[in-house]
mmCIF file of C-alpha atoms in Angstrom:
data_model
loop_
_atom_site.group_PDB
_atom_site.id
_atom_site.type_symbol
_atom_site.label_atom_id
_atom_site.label_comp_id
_atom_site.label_asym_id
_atom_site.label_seq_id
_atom_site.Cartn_x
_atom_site.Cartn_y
_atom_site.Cartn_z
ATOM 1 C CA UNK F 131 -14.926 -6.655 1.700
ATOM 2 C CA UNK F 132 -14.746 -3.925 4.548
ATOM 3 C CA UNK F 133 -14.964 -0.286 2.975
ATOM 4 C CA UNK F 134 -13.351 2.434 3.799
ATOM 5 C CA UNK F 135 -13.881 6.031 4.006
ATOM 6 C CA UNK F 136 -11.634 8.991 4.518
ATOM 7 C CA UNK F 137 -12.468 12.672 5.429
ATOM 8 C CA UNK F 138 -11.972 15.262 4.755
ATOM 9 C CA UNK F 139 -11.150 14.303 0.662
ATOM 10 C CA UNK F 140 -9.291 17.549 0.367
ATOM 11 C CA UNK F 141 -7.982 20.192 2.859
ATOM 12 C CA UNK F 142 -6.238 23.157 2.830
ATOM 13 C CA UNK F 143 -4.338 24.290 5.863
ATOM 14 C CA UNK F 144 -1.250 26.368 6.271
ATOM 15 C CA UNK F 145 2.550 25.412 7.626
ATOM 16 C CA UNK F 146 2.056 25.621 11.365
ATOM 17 C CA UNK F 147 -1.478 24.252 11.225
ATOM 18 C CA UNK F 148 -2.632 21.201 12.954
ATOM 19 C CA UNK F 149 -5.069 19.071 10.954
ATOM 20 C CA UNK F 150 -6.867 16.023 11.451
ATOM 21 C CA UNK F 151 -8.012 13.463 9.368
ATOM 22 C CA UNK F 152 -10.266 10.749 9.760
ATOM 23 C CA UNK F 153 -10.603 6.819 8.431
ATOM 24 C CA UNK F 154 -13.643 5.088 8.840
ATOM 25 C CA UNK F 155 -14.624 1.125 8.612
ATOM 26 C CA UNK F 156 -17.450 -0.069 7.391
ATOM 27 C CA UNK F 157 -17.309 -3.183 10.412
ATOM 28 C CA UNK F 158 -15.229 -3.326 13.705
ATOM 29 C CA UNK F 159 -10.788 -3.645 12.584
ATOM 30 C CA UNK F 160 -9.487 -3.816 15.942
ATOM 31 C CA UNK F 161 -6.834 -1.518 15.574
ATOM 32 C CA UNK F 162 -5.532 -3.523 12.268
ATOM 33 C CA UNK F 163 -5.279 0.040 10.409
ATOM 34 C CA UNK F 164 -2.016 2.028 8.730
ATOM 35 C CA UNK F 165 -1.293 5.344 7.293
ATOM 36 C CA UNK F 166 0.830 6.052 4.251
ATOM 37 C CA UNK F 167 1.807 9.007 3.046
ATOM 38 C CA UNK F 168 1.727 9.731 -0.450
ATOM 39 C CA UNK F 169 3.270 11.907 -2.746
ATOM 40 C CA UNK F 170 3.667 12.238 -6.676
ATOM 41 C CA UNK F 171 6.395 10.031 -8.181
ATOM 42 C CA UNK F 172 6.907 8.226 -4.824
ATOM 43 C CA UNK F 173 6.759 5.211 -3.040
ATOM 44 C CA UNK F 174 3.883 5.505 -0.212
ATOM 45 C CA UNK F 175 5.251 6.341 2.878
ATOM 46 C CA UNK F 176 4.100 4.041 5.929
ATOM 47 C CA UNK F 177 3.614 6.071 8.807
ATOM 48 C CA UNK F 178 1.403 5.170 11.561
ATOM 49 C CA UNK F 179 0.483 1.046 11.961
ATOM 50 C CA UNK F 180 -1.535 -0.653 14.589
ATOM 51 C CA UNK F 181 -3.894 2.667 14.857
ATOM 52 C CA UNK F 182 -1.509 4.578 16.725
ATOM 53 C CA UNK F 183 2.146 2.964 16.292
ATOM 54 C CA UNK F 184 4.678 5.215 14.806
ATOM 55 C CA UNK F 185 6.602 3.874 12.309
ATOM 56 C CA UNK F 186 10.972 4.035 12.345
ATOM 57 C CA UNK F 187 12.295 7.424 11.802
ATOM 58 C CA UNK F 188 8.481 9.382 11.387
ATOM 59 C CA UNK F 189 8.853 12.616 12.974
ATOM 60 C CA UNK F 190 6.752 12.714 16.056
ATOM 61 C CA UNK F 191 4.223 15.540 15.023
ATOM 62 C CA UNK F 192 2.207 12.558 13.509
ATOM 63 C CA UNK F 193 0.148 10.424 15.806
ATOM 64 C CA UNK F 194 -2.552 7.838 15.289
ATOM 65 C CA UNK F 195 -5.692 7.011 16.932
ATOM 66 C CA UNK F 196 -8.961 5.157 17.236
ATOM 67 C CA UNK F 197 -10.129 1.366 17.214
ATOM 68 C CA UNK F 198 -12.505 -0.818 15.798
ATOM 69 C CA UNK F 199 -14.387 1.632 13.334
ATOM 70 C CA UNK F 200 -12.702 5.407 13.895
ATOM 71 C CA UNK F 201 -9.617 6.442 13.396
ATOM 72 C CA UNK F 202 -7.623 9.656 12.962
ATOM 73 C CA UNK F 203 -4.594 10.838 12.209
ATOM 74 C CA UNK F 204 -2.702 13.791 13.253
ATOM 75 C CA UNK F 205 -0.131 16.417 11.842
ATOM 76 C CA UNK F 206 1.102 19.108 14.246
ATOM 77 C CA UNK F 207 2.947 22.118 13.379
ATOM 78 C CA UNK F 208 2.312 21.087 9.977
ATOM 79 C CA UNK F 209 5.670 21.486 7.828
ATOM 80 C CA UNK F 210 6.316 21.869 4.118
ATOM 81 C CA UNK F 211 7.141 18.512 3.445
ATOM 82 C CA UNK F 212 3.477 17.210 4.698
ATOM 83 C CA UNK F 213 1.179 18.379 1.986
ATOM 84 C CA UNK F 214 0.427 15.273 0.304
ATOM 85 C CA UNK F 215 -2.240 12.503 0.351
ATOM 86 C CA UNK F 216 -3.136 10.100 2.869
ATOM 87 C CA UNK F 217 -4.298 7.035 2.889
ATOM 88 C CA UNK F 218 -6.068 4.528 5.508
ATOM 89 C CA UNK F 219 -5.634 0.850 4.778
ATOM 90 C CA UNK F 220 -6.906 -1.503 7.020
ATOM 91 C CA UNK F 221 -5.268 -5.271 7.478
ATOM 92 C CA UNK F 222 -7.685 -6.835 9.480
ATOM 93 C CA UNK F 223 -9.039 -9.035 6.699
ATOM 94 C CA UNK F 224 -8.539 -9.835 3.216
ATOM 95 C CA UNK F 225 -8.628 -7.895 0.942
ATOM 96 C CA UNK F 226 -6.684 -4.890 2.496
ATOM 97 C CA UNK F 227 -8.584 -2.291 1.425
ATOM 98 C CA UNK F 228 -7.267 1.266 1.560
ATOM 99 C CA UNK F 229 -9.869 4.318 1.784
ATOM 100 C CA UNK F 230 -10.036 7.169 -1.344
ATOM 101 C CA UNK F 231 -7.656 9.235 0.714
ATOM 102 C CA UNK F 232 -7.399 12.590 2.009
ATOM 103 C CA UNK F 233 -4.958 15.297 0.012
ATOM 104 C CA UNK F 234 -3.521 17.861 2.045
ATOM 105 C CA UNK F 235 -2.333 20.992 0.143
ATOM 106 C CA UNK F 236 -0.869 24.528 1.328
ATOM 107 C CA UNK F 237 -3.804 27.264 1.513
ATOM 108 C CA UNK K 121 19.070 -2.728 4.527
ATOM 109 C CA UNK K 122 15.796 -4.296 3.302
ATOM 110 C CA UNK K 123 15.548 -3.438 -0.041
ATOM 111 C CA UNK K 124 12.740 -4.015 -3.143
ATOM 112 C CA UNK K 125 14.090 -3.264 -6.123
ATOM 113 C CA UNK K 126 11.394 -3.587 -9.287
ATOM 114 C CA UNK K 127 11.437 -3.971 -12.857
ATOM 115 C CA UNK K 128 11.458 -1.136 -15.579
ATOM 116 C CA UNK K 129 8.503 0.142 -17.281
ATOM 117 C CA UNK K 130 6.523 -1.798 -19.498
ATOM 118 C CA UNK K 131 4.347 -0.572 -22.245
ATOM 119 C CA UNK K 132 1.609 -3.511 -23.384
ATOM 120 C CA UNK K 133 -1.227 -3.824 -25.748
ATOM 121 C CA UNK K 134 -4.626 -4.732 -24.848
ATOM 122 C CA UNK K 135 -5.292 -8.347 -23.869
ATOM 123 C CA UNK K 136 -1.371 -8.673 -23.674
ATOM 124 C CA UNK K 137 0.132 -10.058 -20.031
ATOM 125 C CA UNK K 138 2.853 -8.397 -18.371
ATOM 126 C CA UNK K 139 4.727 -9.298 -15.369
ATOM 127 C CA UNK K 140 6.456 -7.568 -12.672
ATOM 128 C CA UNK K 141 9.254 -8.391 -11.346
ATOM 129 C CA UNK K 142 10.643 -7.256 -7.262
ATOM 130 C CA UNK K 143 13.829 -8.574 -5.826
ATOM 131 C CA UNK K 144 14.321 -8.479 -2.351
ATOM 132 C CA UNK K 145 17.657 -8.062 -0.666
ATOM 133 C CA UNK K 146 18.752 -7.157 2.794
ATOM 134 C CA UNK K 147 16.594 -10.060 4.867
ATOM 135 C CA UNK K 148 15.512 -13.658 5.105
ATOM 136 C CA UNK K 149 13.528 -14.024 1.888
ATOM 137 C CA UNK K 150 11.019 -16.706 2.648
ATOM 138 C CA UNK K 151 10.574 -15.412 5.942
ATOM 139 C CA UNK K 152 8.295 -11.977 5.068
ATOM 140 C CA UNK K 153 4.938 -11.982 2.645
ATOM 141 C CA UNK K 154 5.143 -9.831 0.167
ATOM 142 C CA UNK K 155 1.924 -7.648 -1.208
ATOM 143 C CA UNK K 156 1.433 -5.881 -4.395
ATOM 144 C CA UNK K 157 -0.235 -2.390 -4.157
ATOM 145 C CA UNK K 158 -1.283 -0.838 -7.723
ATOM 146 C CA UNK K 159 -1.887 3.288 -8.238
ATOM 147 C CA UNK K 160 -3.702 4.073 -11.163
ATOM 148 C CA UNK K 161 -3.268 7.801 -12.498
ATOM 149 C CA UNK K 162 -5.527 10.053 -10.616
ATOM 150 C CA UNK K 163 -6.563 7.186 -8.434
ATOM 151 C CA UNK K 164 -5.782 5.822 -4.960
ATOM 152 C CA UNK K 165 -4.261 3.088 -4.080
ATOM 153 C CA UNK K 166 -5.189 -0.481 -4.432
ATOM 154 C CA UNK K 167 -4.414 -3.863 -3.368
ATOM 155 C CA UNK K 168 -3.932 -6.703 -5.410
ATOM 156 C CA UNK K 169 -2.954 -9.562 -3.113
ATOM 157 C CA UNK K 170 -0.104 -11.239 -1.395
ATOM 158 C CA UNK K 171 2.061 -14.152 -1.492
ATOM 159 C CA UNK K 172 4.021 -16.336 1.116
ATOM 160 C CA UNK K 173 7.770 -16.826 -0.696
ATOM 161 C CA UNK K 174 7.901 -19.833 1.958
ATOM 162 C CA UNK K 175 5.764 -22.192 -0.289
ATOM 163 C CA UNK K 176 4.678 -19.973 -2.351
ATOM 164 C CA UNK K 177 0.712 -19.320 -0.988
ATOM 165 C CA UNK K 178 -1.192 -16.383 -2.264
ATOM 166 C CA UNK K 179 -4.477 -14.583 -1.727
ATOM 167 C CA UNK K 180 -6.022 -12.561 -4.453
ATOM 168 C CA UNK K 181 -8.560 -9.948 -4.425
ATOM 169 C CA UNK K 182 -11.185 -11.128 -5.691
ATOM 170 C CA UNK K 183 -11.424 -8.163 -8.507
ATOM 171 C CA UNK K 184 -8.151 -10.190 -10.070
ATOM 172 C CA UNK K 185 -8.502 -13.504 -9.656
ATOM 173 C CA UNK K 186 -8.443 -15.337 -13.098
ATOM 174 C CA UNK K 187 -5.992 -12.921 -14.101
ATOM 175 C CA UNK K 188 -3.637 -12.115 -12.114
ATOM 176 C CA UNK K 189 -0.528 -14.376 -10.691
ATOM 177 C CA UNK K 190 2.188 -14.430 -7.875
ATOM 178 C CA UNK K 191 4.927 -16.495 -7.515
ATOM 179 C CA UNK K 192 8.272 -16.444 -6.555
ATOM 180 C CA UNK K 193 12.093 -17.788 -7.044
ATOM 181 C CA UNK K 194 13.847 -18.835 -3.692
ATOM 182 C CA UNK K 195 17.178 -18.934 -5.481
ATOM 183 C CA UNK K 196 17.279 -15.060 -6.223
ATOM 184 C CA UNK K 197 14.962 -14.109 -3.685
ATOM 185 C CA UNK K 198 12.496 -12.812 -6.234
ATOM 186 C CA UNK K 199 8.346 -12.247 -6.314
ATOM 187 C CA UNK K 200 6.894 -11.985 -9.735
ATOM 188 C CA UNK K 201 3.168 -10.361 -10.429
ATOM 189 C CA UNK K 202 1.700 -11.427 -14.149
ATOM 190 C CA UNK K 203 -1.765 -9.563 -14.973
ATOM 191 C CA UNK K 204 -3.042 -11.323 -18.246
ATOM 192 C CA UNK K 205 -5.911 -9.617 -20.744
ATOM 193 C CA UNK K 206 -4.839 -6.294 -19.647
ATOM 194 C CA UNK K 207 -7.413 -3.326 -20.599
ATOM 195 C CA UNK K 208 -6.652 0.511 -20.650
ATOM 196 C CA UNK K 209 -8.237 0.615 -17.227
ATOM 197 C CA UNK K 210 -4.903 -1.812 -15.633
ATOM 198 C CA UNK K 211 -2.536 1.479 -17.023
ATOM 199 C CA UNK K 212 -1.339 2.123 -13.291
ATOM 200 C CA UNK K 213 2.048 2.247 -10.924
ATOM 201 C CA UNK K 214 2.683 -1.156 -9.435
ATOM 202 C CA UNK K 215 4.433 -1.542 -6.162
ATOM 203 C CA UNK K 216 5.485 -4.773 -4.006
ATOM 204 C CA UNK K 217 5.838 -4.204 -0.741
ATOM 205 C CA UNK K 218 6.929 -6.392 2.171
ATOM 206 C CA UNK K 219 4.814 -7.237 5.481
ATOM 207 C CA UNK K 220 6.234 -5.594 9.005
ATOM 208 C CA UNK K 221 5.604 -8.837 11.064
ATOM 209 C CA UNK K 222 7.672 -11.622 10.388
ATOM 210 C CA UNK K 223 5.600 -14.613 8.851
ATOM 211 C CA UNK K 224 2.382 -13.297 9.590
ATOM 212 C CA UNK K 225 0.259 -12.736 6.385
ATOM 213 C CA UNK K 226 -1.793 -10.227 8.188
ATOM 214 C CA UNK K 227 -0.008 -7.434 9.008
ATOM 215 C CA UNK K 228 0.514 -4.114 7.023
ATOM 216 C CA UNK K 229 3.660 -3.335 4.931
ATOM 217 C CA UNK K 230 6.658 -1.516 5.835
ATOM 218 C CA UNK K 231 9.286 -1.418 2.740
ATOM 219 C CA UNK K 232 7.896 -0.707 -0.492
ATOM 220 C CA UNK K 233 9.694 -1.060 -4.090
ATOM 221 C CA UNK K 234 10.171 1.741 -6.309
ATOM 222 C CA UNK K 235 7.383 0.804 -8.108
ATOM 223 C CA UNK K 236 6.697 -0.415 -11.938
ATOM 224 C CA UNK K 237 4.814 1.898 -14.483
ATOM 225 C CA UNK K 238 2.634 -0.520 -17.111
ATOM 226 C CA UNK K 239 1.137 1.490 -19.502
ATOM 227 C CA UNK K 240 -1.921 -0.601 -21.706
ATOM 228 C CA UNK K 241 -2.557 1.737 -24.928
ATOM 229 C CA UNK K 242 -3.225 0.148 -28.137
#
């Protein structure tokens, strides 16, 4: 199974910030990786596919990037309504593992 | 609109089976895989496998095989997840959700259901 890893597992940053966070596989995924956004009580979110696609209606302060093992994503201008936890999951092979996630919460 | 819609909460015993239902509505059924995604409390997120409603092929992780099963109805456009000889540990949030690309079986997910709370508690 490929592994993932996430980092940081917990930030703090302020509305207005930019953060970034970072997904990591174990063995090259192309750029077979996602984001989801989730929060509690909630479906996940999809928000990034393909490393660096944004998904339908995703305001554009999140972007994707990276291939094969590395891969980031983005927040600008950080609003209210992004503190949350993200996850990685990459698609590349069976299973689809997700990484442990990264939670995002208002300093 | 594409829409999952899942069954209600479920509360099982130990070694009991429950199974999850999520009907589809709003797009070709057979055409899209659908995955199932569980959240246990204070965990992340984890996925179970995926099935094919056109002919009904699924993959498993290999963590559930033996006890876990996918299927589907065609006639109310329907996937089903049974997880036999539950433990304590299987208490988690489970979601279906269905694949972006069209017939592919290897792409990620873009409409998720509501998801399905089982609770395992003697």
């Amino acid at each position: 199974d490929i592994q993932m890893t996430q980092s940081p597992s917990s930030l703090s940053a302020s509305v207005g910030d930019r953060v970034t966070l970072t997904c990591r596989a174990n063995q090259g995924i192309s750029k077979n990786l996602a984001w989801f956004q989730l929060k509690p009580g909630k479906a996940p979110k999809p928000l990034i596919y393909a490393a660096s696609s944004l998904q339908s209606g995703v305001p554009s302060r999140f972007s994707g990037n990276g291939s094969r093992t590395d891969f980031t994503l983005t927040i600008n201008s950080l609003q209210p309504e992004d503190f949350a936890t993200y996850y990685c999951q990459q698609y590349d092979s069976r299973p689809f593992t997700f990484g442990p996630g990264s939670k995002l919460d208002i300093k | 609109q594409v829409q999952l819609v899942q069954s209600g909460a479920e509360v099982k015993k130990p070694g009991a089976s429950v199974r999850v239902s999520c009907k589809t509505s709003g797009y070709t059924f057979s055409n899209y895989y659908i995955h199932w995604v569980r959240q246990a409390p204070g965990q992340g997120l984890e996925w179970m496998g995926i099935i094919n409603p056109s002919g009904g092929y699924t993959d498993y992780a290999q963590k559930f095989r033996g006890r876990v099963a996918m299927t589907r109805d065609t006639s109310t456009a329907t996937v089903y997840m049974e997880l036999s000889s539950l433990i304590s540990e299987d208490t988690a949030v489970y979601y279906c959700a269905r694949e972006m690309t069209q017939g592919s079986g290897w792409s990620t997910v873009g409409n998720w259901g509501q998801g399905t709370l089982v609770t395992v508690s003697s």
